[in-house]
Amino acid sequence: MYPISNLSRKELNVARKIDEYFKPDHMSFQEKLFNALLIAQHELEAEYYGDEFEKNRILEFRDTLLLLLNKITQK
């Protein structure tokens, strides 16, 4: 997983969830983030959410993934 020194608590929680969800060790952390971002974006575009609250949770999750991707690509 990515070094945690410059991650907020929210980013750290998302990073841990992503790392646990995508078990294959052959995937880099960046690949895991990218795949999670694709899934979140697909859920939004296909409207796979039950209500506005769930939509907002997916949007927030997607935004956190984008922040994480931005941080690791600036290394």
mmCIF file with all atom_site columns, N, CA and C in Angstrom:
data_model
loop_
_atom_site.group_PDB
_atom_site.id
_atom_site.type_symbol
_atom_site.label_atom_id
_atom_site.label_alt_id
_atom_site.label_comp_id
_atom_site.label_asym_id
_atom_site.label_entity_id
_atom_site.label_seq_id
_atom_site.pdbx_PDB_ins_code
_atom_site.Cartn_x
_atom_site.Cartn_y
_atom_site.Cartn_z
_atom_site.occupancy
_atom_site.B_iso_or_equiv
_atom_site.pdbx_formal_charge
_atom_site.auth_seq_id
_atom_site.auth_comp_id
_atom_site.auth_asym_id
_atom_site.auth_atom_id
_atom_site.pdbx_PDB_model_num
ATOM 1   N N  . MET A 1 1  ? 0.833   -1.178 0.000   1.00 0.00 ? 1  MET A N  1
ATOM 2   C CA . MET A 1 1  ? 0.000   0.000  0.000   1.00 0.00 ? 1  MET A CA 1
ATOM 3   C C  . MET A 1 1  ? 0.879   1.242  0.000   1.00 0.00 ? 1  MET A C  1
ATOM 4   N N  . TYR A 1 2  ? 0.304   2.349  -0.352  1.00 0.00 ? 2  TYR A N  1
ATOM 5   C CA . TYR A 1 2  ? 0.971   3.643  -0.432  1.00 0.00 ? 2  TYR A CA 1
ATOM 6   C C  . TYR A 1 2  ? 1.380   4.127  0.957   1.00 0.00 ? 2  TYR A C  1
ATOM 7   N N  . PRO A 1 3  ? 2.532   4.830  1.091   1.00 0.00 ? 3  PRO A N  1
ATOM 8   C CA . PRO A 1 3  ? 2.927   5.388  2.394   1.00 0.00 ? 3  PRO A CA 1
ATOM 9   C C  . PRO A 1 3  ? 1.828   6.292  2.955   1.00 0.00 ? 3  PRO A C  1
ATOM 10  N N  . ILE A 1 4  ? 1.567   6.158  4.240   1.00 0.00 ? 4  ILE A N  1
ATOM 11  C CA . ILE A 1 4  ? 0.420   6.823  4.833   1.00 0.00 ? 4  ILE A CA 1
ATOM 12  C C  . ILE A 1 4  ? 0.724   8.174  5.451   1.00 0.00 ? 4  ILE A C  1
ATOM 13  N N  . SER A 1 5  ? 1.940   8.626  5.388   1.00 0.00 ? 5  SER A N  1
ATOM 14  C CA . SER A 1 5  ? 2.338   9.833  6.113   1.00 0.00 ? 5  SER A CA 1
ATOM 15  C C  . SER A 1 5  ? 1.589   11.091 5.668   1.00 0.00 ? 5  SER A C  1
ATOM 16  N N  . ASN A 1 6  ? 1.180   11.178 4.419   1.00 0.00 ? 6  ASN A N  1
ATOM 17  C CA . ASN A 1 6  ? 0.538   12.405 3.952   1.00 0.00 ? 6  ASN A CA 1
ATOM 18  C C  . ASN A 1 6  ? -0.937  12.208 3.602   1.00 0.00 ? 6  ASN A C  1
ATOM 19  N N  . LEU A 1 7  ? -1.562  11.216 4.223   1.00 0.00 ? 7  LEU A N  1
ATOM 20  C CA . LEU A 1 7  ? -2.974  10.954 3.958   1.00 0.00 ? 7  LEU A CA 1
ATOM 21  C C  . LEU A 1 7  ? -3.831  11.418 5.119   1.00 0.00 ? 7  LEU A C  1
ATOM 22  N N  . SER A 1 8  ? -4.986  11.981 4.799   1.00 0.00 ? 8  SER A N  1
ATOM 23  C CA . SER A 1 8  ? -5.949  12.331 5.838   1.00 0.00 ? 8  SER A CA 1
ATOM 24  C C  . SER A 1 8  ? -6.580  11.043 6.367   1.00 0.00 ? 8  SER A C  1
ATOM 25  N N  . ARG A 1 9  ? -7.298  11.163 7.461   1.00 0.00 ? 9  ARG A N  1
ATOM 26  C CA . ARG A 1 9  ? -7.958  9.991  8.043   1.00 0.00 ? 9  ARG A CA 1
ATOM 27  C C  . ARG A 1 9  ? -8.943  9.374  7.044   1.00 0.00 ? 9  ARG A C  1
ATOM 28  N N  . LYS A 1 10 ? -9.695  10.234 6.363   1.00 0.00 ? 10 LYS A N  1
ATOM 29  C CA . LYS A 1 10 ? -10.662 9.766  5.370   1.00 0.00 ? 10 LYS A CA 1
ATOM 30  C C  . LYS A 1 10 ? -9.956  9.040  4.223   1.00 0.00 ? 10 LYS A C  1
ATOM 31  N N  . GLU A 1 11 ? -8.866  9.626  3.729   1.00 0.00 ? 11 GLU A N  1
ATOM 32  C CA . GLU A 1 11 ? -8.112  9.002  2.643   1.00 0.00 ? 11 GLU A CA 1
ATOM 33  C C  . GLU A 1 11 ? -7.513  7.680  3.098   1.00 0.00 ? 11 GLU A C  1
ATOM 34  N N  . LEU A 1 12 ? -7.039  7.637  4.321   1.00 0.00 ? 12 LEU A N  1
ATOM 35  C CA . LEU A 1 12 ? -6.470  6.409  4.860   1.00 0.00 ? 12 LEU A CA 1
ATOM 36  C C  . LEU A 1 12 ? -7.516  5.309  4.952   1.00 0.00 ? 12 LEU A C  1
ATOM 37  N N  . ASN A 1 13 ? -8.715  5.651  5.400   1.00 0.00 ? 13 ASN A N  1
ATOM 38  C CA . ASN A 1 13 ? -9.794  4.660  5.475   1.00 0.00 ? 13 ASN A CA 1
ATOM 39  C C  . ASN A 1 13 ? -10.151 4.116  4.099   1.00 0.00 ? 13 ASN A C  1
ATOM 40  N N  . VAL A 1 14 ? -10.247 4.997  3.121   1.00 0.00 ? 14 VAL A N  1
ATOM 41  C CA . VAL A 1 14 ? -10.553 4.557  1.758   1.00 0.00 ? 14 VAL A CA 1
ATOM 42  C C  . VAL A 1 14 ? -9.410  3.697  1.214   1.00 0.00 ? 14 VAL A C  1
ATOM 43  N N  . ALA A 1 15 ? -8.178  4.108  1.456   1.00 0.00 ? 15 ALA A N  1
ATOM 44  C CA . ALA A 1 15 ? -7.020  3.347  0.973   1.00 0.00 ? 15 ALA A CA 1
ATOM 45  C C  . ALA A 1 15 ? -7.017  1.934  1.550   1.00 0.00 ? 15 ALA A C  1
ATOM 46  N N  . ARG A 1 16 ? -7.322  1.815  2.823   1.00 0.00 ? 16 ARG A N  1
ATOM 47  C CA . ARG A 1 16 ? -7.363  0.482  3.460   1.00 0.00 ? 16 ARG A CA 1
ATOM 48  C C  . ARG A 1 16 ? -8.485  -0.377 2.875   1.00 0.00 ? 16 ARG A C  1
ATOM 49  N N  . LYS A 1 17 ? -9.646  0.239  2.666   1.00 0.00 ? 17 LYS A N  1
ATOM 50  C CA . LYS A 1 17 ? -10.774 -0.506 2.079   1.00 0.00 ? 17 LYS A CA 1
ATOM 51  C C  . LYS A 1 17 ? -10.422 -1.005 0.675   1.00 0.00 ? 17 LYS A C  1
ATOM 52  N N  . ILE A 1 18 ? -9.804  -0.143 -0.108  1.00 0.00 ? 18 ILE A N  1
ATOM 53  C CA . ILE A 1 18 ? -9.423  -0.516 -1.476  1.00 0.00 ? 18 ILE A CA 1
ATOM 54  C C  . ILE A 1 18 ? -8.389  -1.630 -1.455  1.00 0.00 ? 18 ILE A C  1
ATOM 55  N N  . ASP A 1 19 ? -7.411  -1.504 -0.577  1.00 0.00 ? 19 ASP A N  1
ATOM 56  C CA . ASP A 1 19 ? -6.356  -2.518 -0.493  1.00 0.00 ? 19 ASP A CA 1
ATOM 57  C C  . ASP A 1 19 ? -6.925  -3.863 -0.066  1.00 0.00 ? 19 ASP A C  1
ATOM 58  N N  . GLU A 1 20 ? -7.916  -3.867 0.810   1.00 0.00 ? 20 GLU A N  1
ATOM 59  C CA . GLU A 1 20 ? -8.552  -5.111 1.248   1.00 0.00 ? 20 GLU A CA 1
ATOM 60  C C  . GLU A 1 20 ? -9.482  -5.674 0.180   1.00 0.00 ? 20 GLU A C  1
ATOM 61  N N  . TYR A 1 21 ? -10.169 -4.816 -0.550  1.00 0.00 ? 21 TYR A N  1
ATOM 62  C CA . TYR A 1 21 ? -11.127 -5.258 -1.557  1.00 0.00 ? 21 TYR A CA 1
ATOM 63  C C  . TYR A 1 21 ? -10.432 -5.938 -2.730  1.00 0.00 ? 21 TYR A C  1
ATOM 64  N N  . PHE A 1 22 ? -9.359  -5.329 -3.212  1.00 0.00 ? 22 PHE A N  1
ATOM 65  C CA . PHE A 1 22 ? -8.609  -5.893 -4.335  1.00 0.00 ? 22 PHE A CA 1
ATOM 66  C C  . PHE A 1 22 ? -7.454  -6.706 -3.772  1.00 0.00 ? 22 PHE A C  1
ATOM 67  N N  . LYS A 1 23 ? -7.680  -7.979 -3.572  1.00 0.00 ? 23 LYS A N  1
ATOM 68  C CA . LYS A 1 23 ? -6.717  -8.858 -2.922  1.00 0.00 ? 23 LYS A CA 1
ATOM 69  C C  . LYS A 1 23 ? -5.463  -9.180 -3.750  1.00 0.00 ? 23 LYS A C  1
ATOM 70  N N  . PRO A 1 24 ? -5.547  -9.276 -5.060  1.00 0.00 ? 24 PRO A N  1
ATOM 71  C CA . PRO A 1 24 ? -4.352  -9.706 -5.793  1.00 0.00 ? 24 PRO A CA 1
ATOM 72  C C  . PRO A 1 24 ? -3.141  -8.807 -5.510  1.00 0.00 ? 24 PRO A C  1
ATOM 73  N N  . ASP A 1 25 ? -2.049  -9.441 -5.085  1.00 0.00 ? 25 ASP A N  1
ATOM 74  C CA . ASP A 1 25 ? -0.835  -8.686 -4.797  1.00 0.00 ? 25 ASP A CA 1
ATOM 75  C C  . ASP A 1 25 ? -0.115  -8.248 -6.067  1.00 0.00 ? 25 ASP A C  1
ATOM 76  N N  . HIS A 1 26 ? -0.503  -8.800 -7.203  1.00 0.00 ? 26 HIS A N  1
ATOM 77  C CA . HIS A 1 26 ? 0.164   -8.401 -8.443  1.00 0.00 ? 26 HIS A CA 1
ATOM 78  C C  . HIS A 1 26 ? -0.322  -7.039 -8.943  1.00 0.00 ? 26 HIS A C  1
ATOM 79  N N  . MET A 1 27 ? -1.375  -6.518 -8.327  1.00 0.00 ? 27 MET A N  1
ATOM 80  C CA . MET A 1 27 ? -1.877  -5.191 -8.688  1.00 0.00 ? 27 MET A CA 1
ATOM 81  C C  . MET A 1 27 ? -1.178  -4.143 -7.826  1.00 0.00 ? 27 MET A C  1
ATOM 82  N N  . SER A 1 28 ? -0.724  -3.087 -8.453  1.00 0.00 ? 28 SER A N  1
ATOM 83  C CA . SER A 1 28 ? -0.142  -1.985 -7.679  1.00 0.00 ? 28 SER A CA 1
ATOM 84  C C  . SER A 1 28 ? -1.274  -1.226 -6.989  1.00 0.00 ? 28 SER A C  1
ATOM 85  N N  . PHE A 1 29 ? -0.907  -0.424 -6.000  1.00 0.00 ? 29 PHE A N  1
ATOM 86  C CA . PHE A 1 29 ? -1.917  0.364  -5.313  1.00 0.00 ? 29 PHE A CA 1
ATOM 87  C C  . PHE A 1 29 ? -2.581  1.339  -6.284  1.00 0.00 ? 29 PHE A C  1
ATOM 88  N N  . GLN A 1 30 ? -1.819  1.873  -7.208  1.00 0.00 ? 30 GLN A N  1
ATOM 89  C CA . GLN A 1 30 ? -2.370  2.785  -8.210  1.00 0.00 ? 30 GLN A CA 1
ATOM 90  C C  . GLN A 1 30 ? -3.384  2.063  -9.090  1.00 0.00 ? 30 GLN A C  1
ATOM 91  N N  . GLU A 1 31 ? -3.104  0.832  -9.471  1.00 0.00 ? 31 GLU A N  1
ATOM 92  C CA . GLU A 1 31 ? -4.055  0.044  -10.269 1.00 0.00 ? 31 GLU A CA 1
ATOM 93  C C  . GLU A 1 31 ? -5.336  -0.233 -9.486  1.00 0.00 ? 31 GLU A C  1
ATOM 94  N N  . LYS A 1 32 ? -5.186  -0.521 -8.194  1.00 0.00 ? 32 LYS A N  1
ATOM 95  C CA . LYS A 1 32 ? -6.357  -0.752 -7.358  1.00 0.00 ? 32 LYS A CA 1
ATOM 96  C C  . LYS A 1 32 ? -7.224  0.497  -7.286  1.00 0.00 ? 32 LYS A C  1
ATOM 97  N N  . LEU A 1 33 ? -6.595  1.651  -7.093  1.00 0.00 ? 33 LEU A N  1
ATOM 98  C CA . LEU A 1 33 ? -7.340  2.910  -7.047  1.00 0.00 ? 33 LEU A CA 1
ATOM 99  C C  . LEU A 1 33 ? -8.048  3.176  -8.369  1.00 0.00 ? 33 LEU A C  1
ATOM 100 N N  . PHE A 1 34 ? -7.349  2.959  -9.452  1.00 0.00 ? 34 PHE A N  1
ATOM 101 C CA . PHE A 1 34 ? -7.920  3.194  -10.771 1.00 0.00 ? 34 PHE A CA 1
ATOM 102 C C  . PHE A 1 34 ? -9.143  2.308  -11.001 1.00 0.00 ? 34 PHE A C  1
ATOM 103 N N  . ASN A 1 35 ? -9.040  1.038  -10.639 1.00 0.00 ? 35 ASN A N  1
ATOM 104 C CA . ASN A 1 35 ? -10.167 0.123  -10.818 1.00 0.00 ? 35 ASN A CA 1
ATOM 105 C C  . ASN A 1 35 ? -11.344 0.496  -9.922  1.00 0.00 ? 35 ASN A C  1
ATOM 106 N N  . ALA A 1 36 ? -11.072 0.918  -8.706  1.00 0.00 ? 36 ALA A N  1
ATOM 107 C CA . ALA A 1 36 ? -12.142 1.373  -7.822  1.00 0.00 ? 36 ALA A CA 1
ATOM 108 C C  . ALA A 1 36 ? -12.813 2.619  -8.390  1.00 0.00 ? 36 ALA A C  1
ATOM 109 N N  . LEU A 1 37 ? -12.013 3.491  -8.976  1.00 0.00 ? 37 LEU A N  1
ATOM 110 C CA . LEU A 1 37 ? -12.559 4.697  -9.593  1.00 0.00 ? 37 LEU A CA 1
ATOM 111 C C  . LEU A 1 37 ? -13.467 4.336  -10.770 1.00 0.00 ? 37 LEU A C  1
ATOM 112 N N  . LEU A 1 38 ? -13.061 3.373  -11.574 1.00 0.00 ? 38 LEU A N  1
ATOM 113 C CA . LEU A 1 38 ? -13.901 2.924  -12.687 1.00 0.00 ? 38 LEU A CA 1
ATOM 114 C C  . LEU A 1 38 ? -15.234 2.377  -12.197 1.00 0.00 ? 38 LEU A C  1
ATOM 115 N N  . ILE A 1 39 ? -15.195 1.603  -11.128 1.00 0.00 ? 39 ILE A N  1
ATOM 116 C CA . ILE A 1 39 ? -16.424 1.025  -10.575 1.00 0.00 ? 39 ILE A CA 1
ATOM 117 C C  . ILE A 1 39 ? -17.343 2.129  -10.060 1.00 0.00 ? 39 ILE A C  1
ATOM 118 N N  . ALA A 1 40 ? -16.789 3.075  -9.310  1.00 0.00 ? 40 ALA A N  1
ATOM 119 C CA . ALA A 1 40 ? -17.596 4.171  -8.768  1.00 0.00 ? 40 ALA A CA 1
ATOM 120 C C  . ALA A 1 40 ? -18.195 5.012  -9.888  1.00 0.00 ? 40 ALA A C  1
ATOM 121 N N  . GLN A 1 41 ? -17.390 5.300  -10.906 1.00 0.00 ? 41 GLN A N  1
ATOM 122 C CA . GLN A 1 41 ? -17.887 6.101  -12.015 1.00 0.00 ? 41 GLN A CA 1
ATOM 123 C C  . GLN A 1 41 ? -18.995 5.366  -12.769 1.00 0.00 ? 41 GLN A C  1
ATOM 124 N N  . HIS A 1 42 ? -18.824 4.069  -12.944 1.00 0.00 ? 42 HIS A N  1
ATOM 125 C CA . HIS A 1 42 ? -19.854 3.269  -13.611 1.00 0.00 ? 42 HIS A CA 1
ATOM 126 C C  . HIS A 1 42 ? -21.154 3.285  -12.814 1.00 0.00 ? 42 HIS A C  1
ATOM 127 N N  . GLU A 1 43 ? -21.050 3.138  -11.483 1.00 0.00 ? 43 GLU A N  1
ATOM 128 C CA . GLU A 1 43 ? -22.254 3.175  -10.648 1.00 0.00 ? 43 GLU A CA 1
ATOM 129 C C  . GLU A 1 43 ? -22.982 4.511  -10.792 1.00 0.00 ? 43 GLU A C  1
ATOM 130 N N  . LEU A 1 44 ? -22.226 5.588  -10.892 1.00 0.00 ? 44 LEU A N  1
ATOM 131 C CA . LEU A 1 44 ? -22.842 6.905  -11.046 1.00 0.00 ? 44 LEU A CA 1
ATOM 132 C C  . LEU A 1 44 ? -23.493 7.055  -12.419 1.00 0.00 ? 44 LEU A C  1
ATOM 133 N N  . GLU A 1 45 ? -22.780 6.676  -13.459 1.00 0.00 ? 45 GLU A N  1
ATOM 134 C CA . GLU A 1 45 ? -23.308 6.842  -14.815 1.00 0.00 ? 45 GLU A CA 1
ATOM 135 C C  . GLU A 1 45 ? -24.509 5.940  -15.076 1.00 0.00 ? 45 GLU A C  1
ATOM 136 N N  . ALA A 1 46 ? -24.489 4.735  -14.513 1.00 0.00 ? 46 ALA A N  1
ATOM 137 C CA . ALA A 1 46 ? -25.595 3.801  -14.709 1.00 0.00 ? 46 ALA A CA 1
ATOM 138 C C  . ALA A 1 46 ? -26.714 4.024  -13.686 1.00 0.00 ? 46 ALA A C  1
ATOM 139 N N  . GLU A 1 47 ? -26.502 4.975  -12.818 1.00 0.00 ? 47 GLU A N  1
ATOM 140 C CA . GLU A 1 47 ? -27.467 5.303  -11.764 1.00 0.00 ? 47 GLU A CA 1
ATOM 141 C C  . GLU A 1 47 ? -27.781 4.091  -10.887 1.00 0.00 ? 47 GLU A C  1
ATOM 142 N N  . TYR A 1 48 ? -26.731 3.389  -10.473 1.00 0.00 ? 48 TYR A N  1
ATOM 143 C CA . TYR A 1 48 ? -26.874 2.232  -9.587  1.00 0.00 ? 48 TYR A CA 1
ATOM 144 C C  . TYR A 1 48 ? -26.853 2.677  -8.131  1.00 0.00 ? 48 TYR A C  1
ATOM 145 N N  . TYR A 1 49 ? -27.767 3.514  -7.771  1.00 0.00 ? 49 TYR A N  1
ATOM 146 C CA . TYR A 1 49 ? -27.901 3.959  -6.390  1.00 0.00 ? 49 TYR A CA 1
ATOM 147 C C  . TYR A 1 49 ? -29.391 4.097  -6.101  1.00 0.00 ? 49 TYR A C  1
ATOM 148 N N  . GLY A 1 50 ? -29.730 3.932  -4.825  1.00 0.00 ? 50 GLY A N  1
ATOM 149 C CA . GLY A 1 50 ? -31.137 3.918  -4.469  1.00 0.00 ? 50 GLY A CA 1
ATOM 150 C C  . GLY A 1 50 ? -31.749 5.282  -4.231  1.00 0.00 ? 50 GLY A C  1
ATOM 151 N N  . ASP A 1 51 ? -30.942 6.192  -3.708  1.00 0.00 ? 51 ASP A N  1
ATOM 152 C CA . ASP A 1 51 ? -31.469 7.513  -3.386  1.00 0.00 ? 51 ASP A CA 1
ATOM 153 C C  . ASP A 1 51 ? -30.331 8.535  -3.437  1.00 0.00 ? 51 ASP A C  1
ATOM 154 N N  . GLU A 1 52 ? -30.658 9.783  -3.150  1.00 0.00 ? 52 GLU A N  1
ATOM 155 C CA . GLU A 1 52 ? -29.669 10.860 -3.214  1.00 0.00 ? 52 GLU A CA 1
ATOM 156 C C  . GLU A 1 52 ? -28.559 10.681 -2.190  1.00 0.00 ? 52 GLU A C  1
ATOM 157 N N  . PHE A 1 53 ? -28.890 10.148 -1.021  1.00 0.00 ? 53 PHE A N  1
ATOM 158 C CA . PHE A 1 53 ? -27.881 9.907  0.002   1.00 0.00 ? 53 PHE A CA 1
ATOM 159 C C  . PHE A 1 53 ? -26.818 8.936  -0.504  1.00 0.00 ? 53 PHE A C  1
ATOM 160 N N  . GLU A 1 54 ? -27.259 7.845  -1.099  1.00 0.00 ? 54 GLU A N  1
ATOM 161 C CA . GLU A 1 54 ? -26.327 6.855  -1.636  1.00 0.00 ? 54 GLU A CA 1
ATOM 162 C C  . GLU A 1 54 ? -25.527 7.441  -2.797  1.00 0.00 ? 54 GLU A C  1
ATOM 163 N N  . LYS A 1 55 ? -26.160 8.225  -3.626  1.00 0.00 ? 55 LYS A N  1
ATOM 164 C CA . LYS A 1 55 ? -25.459 8.886  -4.731  1.00 0.00 ? 55 LYS A CA 1
ATOM 165 C C  . LYS A 1 55 ? -24.362 9.794  -4.185  1.00 0.00 ? 55 LYS A C  1
ATOM 166 N N  . ASN A 1 56 ? -24.683 10.545 -3.142  1.00 0.00 ? 56 ASN A N  1
ATOM 167 C CA . ASN A 1 56 ? -23.697 11.439 -2.545  1.00 0.00 ? 56 ASN A CA 1
ATOM 168 C C  . ASN A 1 56 ? -22.539 10.676 -1.907  1.00 0.00 ? 56 ASN A C  1
ATOM 169 N N  . ARG A 1 57 ? -22.830 9.514  -1.331  1.00 0.00 ? 57 ARG A N  1
ATOM 170 C CA . ARG A 1 57 ? -21.749 8.680  -0.775  1.00 0.00 ? 57 ARG A CA 1
ATOM 171 C C  . ARG A 1 57 ? -20.818 8.190  -1.876  1.00 0.00 ? 57 ARG A C  1
ATOM 172 N N  . ILE A 1 58 ? -21.369 7.802  -3.001  1.00 0.00 ? 58 ILE A N  1
ATOM 173 C CA . ILE A 1 58 ? -20.548 7.350  -4.129  1.00 0.00 ? 58 ILE A CA 1
ATOM 174 C C  . ILE A 1 58 ? -19.734 8.516  -4.680  1.00 0.00 ? 58 ILE A C  1
ATOM 175 N N  . LEU A 1 59 ? -20.350 9.688  -4.786  1.00 0.00 ? 59 LEU A N  1
ATOM 176 C CA . LEU A 1 59 ? -19.621 10.872 -5.255  1.00 0.00 ? 59 LEU A CA 1
ATOM 177 C C  . LEU A 1 59 ? -18.463 11.219 -4.318  1.00 0.00 ? 59 LEU A C  1
ATOM 178 N N  . GLU A 1 60 ? -18.716 11.158 -3.025  1.00 0.00 ? 60 GLU A N  1
ATOM 179 C CA . GLU A 1 60 ? -17.675 11.449 -2.042  1.00 0.00 ? 60 GLU A CA 1
ATOM 180 C C  . GLU A 1 60 ? -16.545 10.419 -2.123  1.00 0.00 ? 60 GLU A C  1
ATOM 181 N N  . PHE A 1 61 ? -16.915 9.159  -2.277  1.00 0.00 ? 61 PHE A N  1
ATOM 182 C CA . PHE A 1 61 ? -15.937 8.084  -2.417  1.00 0.00 ? 61 PHE A CA 1
ATOM 183 C C  . PHE A 1 61 ? -15.094 8.307  -3.670  1.00 0.00 ? 61 PHE A C  1
ATOM 184 N N  . ARG A 1 62 ? -15.761 8.623  -4.781  1.00 0.00 ? 62 ARG A N  1
ATOM 185 C CA . ARG A 1 62 ? -15.046 8.887  -6.035  1.00 0.00 ? 62 ARG A CA 1
ATOM 186 C C  . ARG A 1 62 ? -14.086 10.058 -5.886  1.00 0.00 ? 62 ARG A C  1
ATOM 187 N N  . ASP A 1 63 ? -14.525 11.117 -5.233  1.00 0.00 ? 63 ASP A N  1
ATOM 188 C CA . ASP A 1 63 ? -13.671 12.285 -5.042  1.00 0.00 ? 63 ASP A CA 1
ATOM 189 C C  . ASP A 1 63 ? -12.448 11.954 -4.188  1.00 0.00 ? 63 ASP A C  1
ATOM 190 N N  . THR A 1 64 ? -12.637 11.120 -3.187  1.00 0.00 ? 64 THR A N  1
ATOM 191 C CA . THR A 1 64 ? -11.509 10.698 -2.353  1.00 0.00 ? 64 THR A CA 1
ATOM 192 C C  . THR A 1 64 ? -10.538 9.844  -3.163  1.00 0.00 ? 64 THR A C  1
ATOM 193 N N  . LEU A 1 65 ? -11.062 8.977  -4.016  1.00 0.00 ? 65 LEU A N  1
ATOM 194 C CA . LEU A 1 65 ? -10.198 8.177  -4.892  1.00 0.00 ? 65 LEU A CA 1
ATOM 195 C C  . LEU A 1 65 ? -9.376  9.076  -5.810  1.00 0.00 ? 65 LEU A C  1
ATOM 196 N N  . LEU A 1 66 ? -10.006 10.106 -6.347  1.00 0.00 ? 66 LEU A N  1
ATOM 197 C CA . LEU A 1 66 ? -9.288  11.043 -7.217  1.00 0.00 ? 66 LEU A CA 1
ATOM 198 C C  . LEU A 1 66 ? -8.181  11.765 -6.456  1.00 0.00 ? 66 LEU A C  1
ATOM 199 N N  . LEU A 1 67 ? -8.442  12.159 -5.226  1.00 0.00 ? 67 LEU A N  1
ATOM 200 C CA . LEU A 1 67 ? -7.411  12.801 -4.401  1.00 0.00 ? 67 LEU A CA 1
ATOM 201 C C  . LEU A 1 67 ? -6.240  11.857 -4.163  1.00 0.00 ? 67 LEU A C  1
ATOM 202 N N  . LEU A 1 68 ? -6.561  10.608 -3.840  1.00 0.00 ? 68 LEU A N  1
ATOM 203 C CA . LEU A 1 68 ? -5.504  9.618  -3.606  1.00 0.00 ? 68 LEU A CA 1
ATOM 204 C C  . LEU A 1 68 ? -4.676  9.389  -4.868  1.00 0.00 ? 68 LEU A C  1
ATOM 205 N N  . LEU A 1 69 ? -5.349  9.229  -5.991  1.00 0.00 ? 69 LEU A N  1
ATOM 206 C CA . LEU A 1 69 ? -4.623  9.037  -7.248  1.00 0.00 ? 69 LEU A CA 1
ATOM 207 C C  . LEU A 1 69 ? -3.720  10.235 -7.553  1.00 0.00 ? 69 LEU A C  1
ATOM 208 N N  . ASN A 1 70 ? -4.229  11.411 -7.305  1.00 0.00 ? 70 ASN A N  1
ATOM 209 C CA . ASN A 1 70 ? -3.453  12.626 -7.530  1.00 0.00 ? 70 ASN A CA 1
ATOM 210 C C  . ASN A 1 70 ? -2.211  12.642 -6.630  1.00 0.00 ? 70 ASN A C  1
ATOM 211 N N  . LYS A 1 71 ? -2.364  12.262 -5.377  1.00 0.00 ? 71 LYS A N  1
ATOM 212 C CA . LYS A 1 71 ? -1.236  12.262 -4.446  1.00 0.00 ? 71 LYS A CA 1
ATOM 213 C C  . LYS A 1 71 ? -0.151  11.272 -4.848  1.00 0.00 ? 71 LYS A C  1
ATOM 214 N N  . ILE A 1 72 ? -0.567  10.077 -5.281  1.00 0.00 ? 72 ILE A N  1
ATOM 215 C CA . ILE A 1 72 ? 0.454   9.075  -5.590  1.00 0.00 ? 72 ILE A CA 1
ATOM 216 C C  . ILE A 1 72 ? 1.114   9.313  -6.947  1.00 0.00 ? 72 ILE A C  1
ATOM 217 N N  . THR A 1 73 ? 0.439   10.006 -7.834  1.00 0.00 ? 73 THR A N  1
ATOM 218 C CA . THR A 1 73 ? 1.059   10.277 -9.140  1.00 0.00 ? 73 THR A CA 1
ATOM 219 C C  . THR A 1 73 ? 1.968   11.496 -9.087  1.00 0.00 ? 73 THR A C  1
ATOM 220 N N  . GLN A 1 74 ? 1.908   12.277 -8.018  1.00 0.00 ? 74 GLN A N  1
ATOM 221 C CA . GLN A 1 74 ? 2.782   13.444 -7.862  1.00 0.00 ? 74 GLN A CA 1
ATOM 222 C C  . GLN A 1 74 ? 4.098   13.079 -7.214  1.00 0.00 ? 74 GLN A C  1
ATOM 223 N N  . LYS A 1 75 ? 4.286   11.841 -6.828  1.00 0.00 ? 75 LYS A N  1
ATOM 224 C CA . LYS A 1 75 ? 5.522   11.387 -6.177  1.00 0.00 ? 75 LYS A CA 1
ATOM 225 C C  . LYS A 1 75 ? 6.723   11.651 -7.029  1.00 0.00 ? 75 LYS A C  1
#
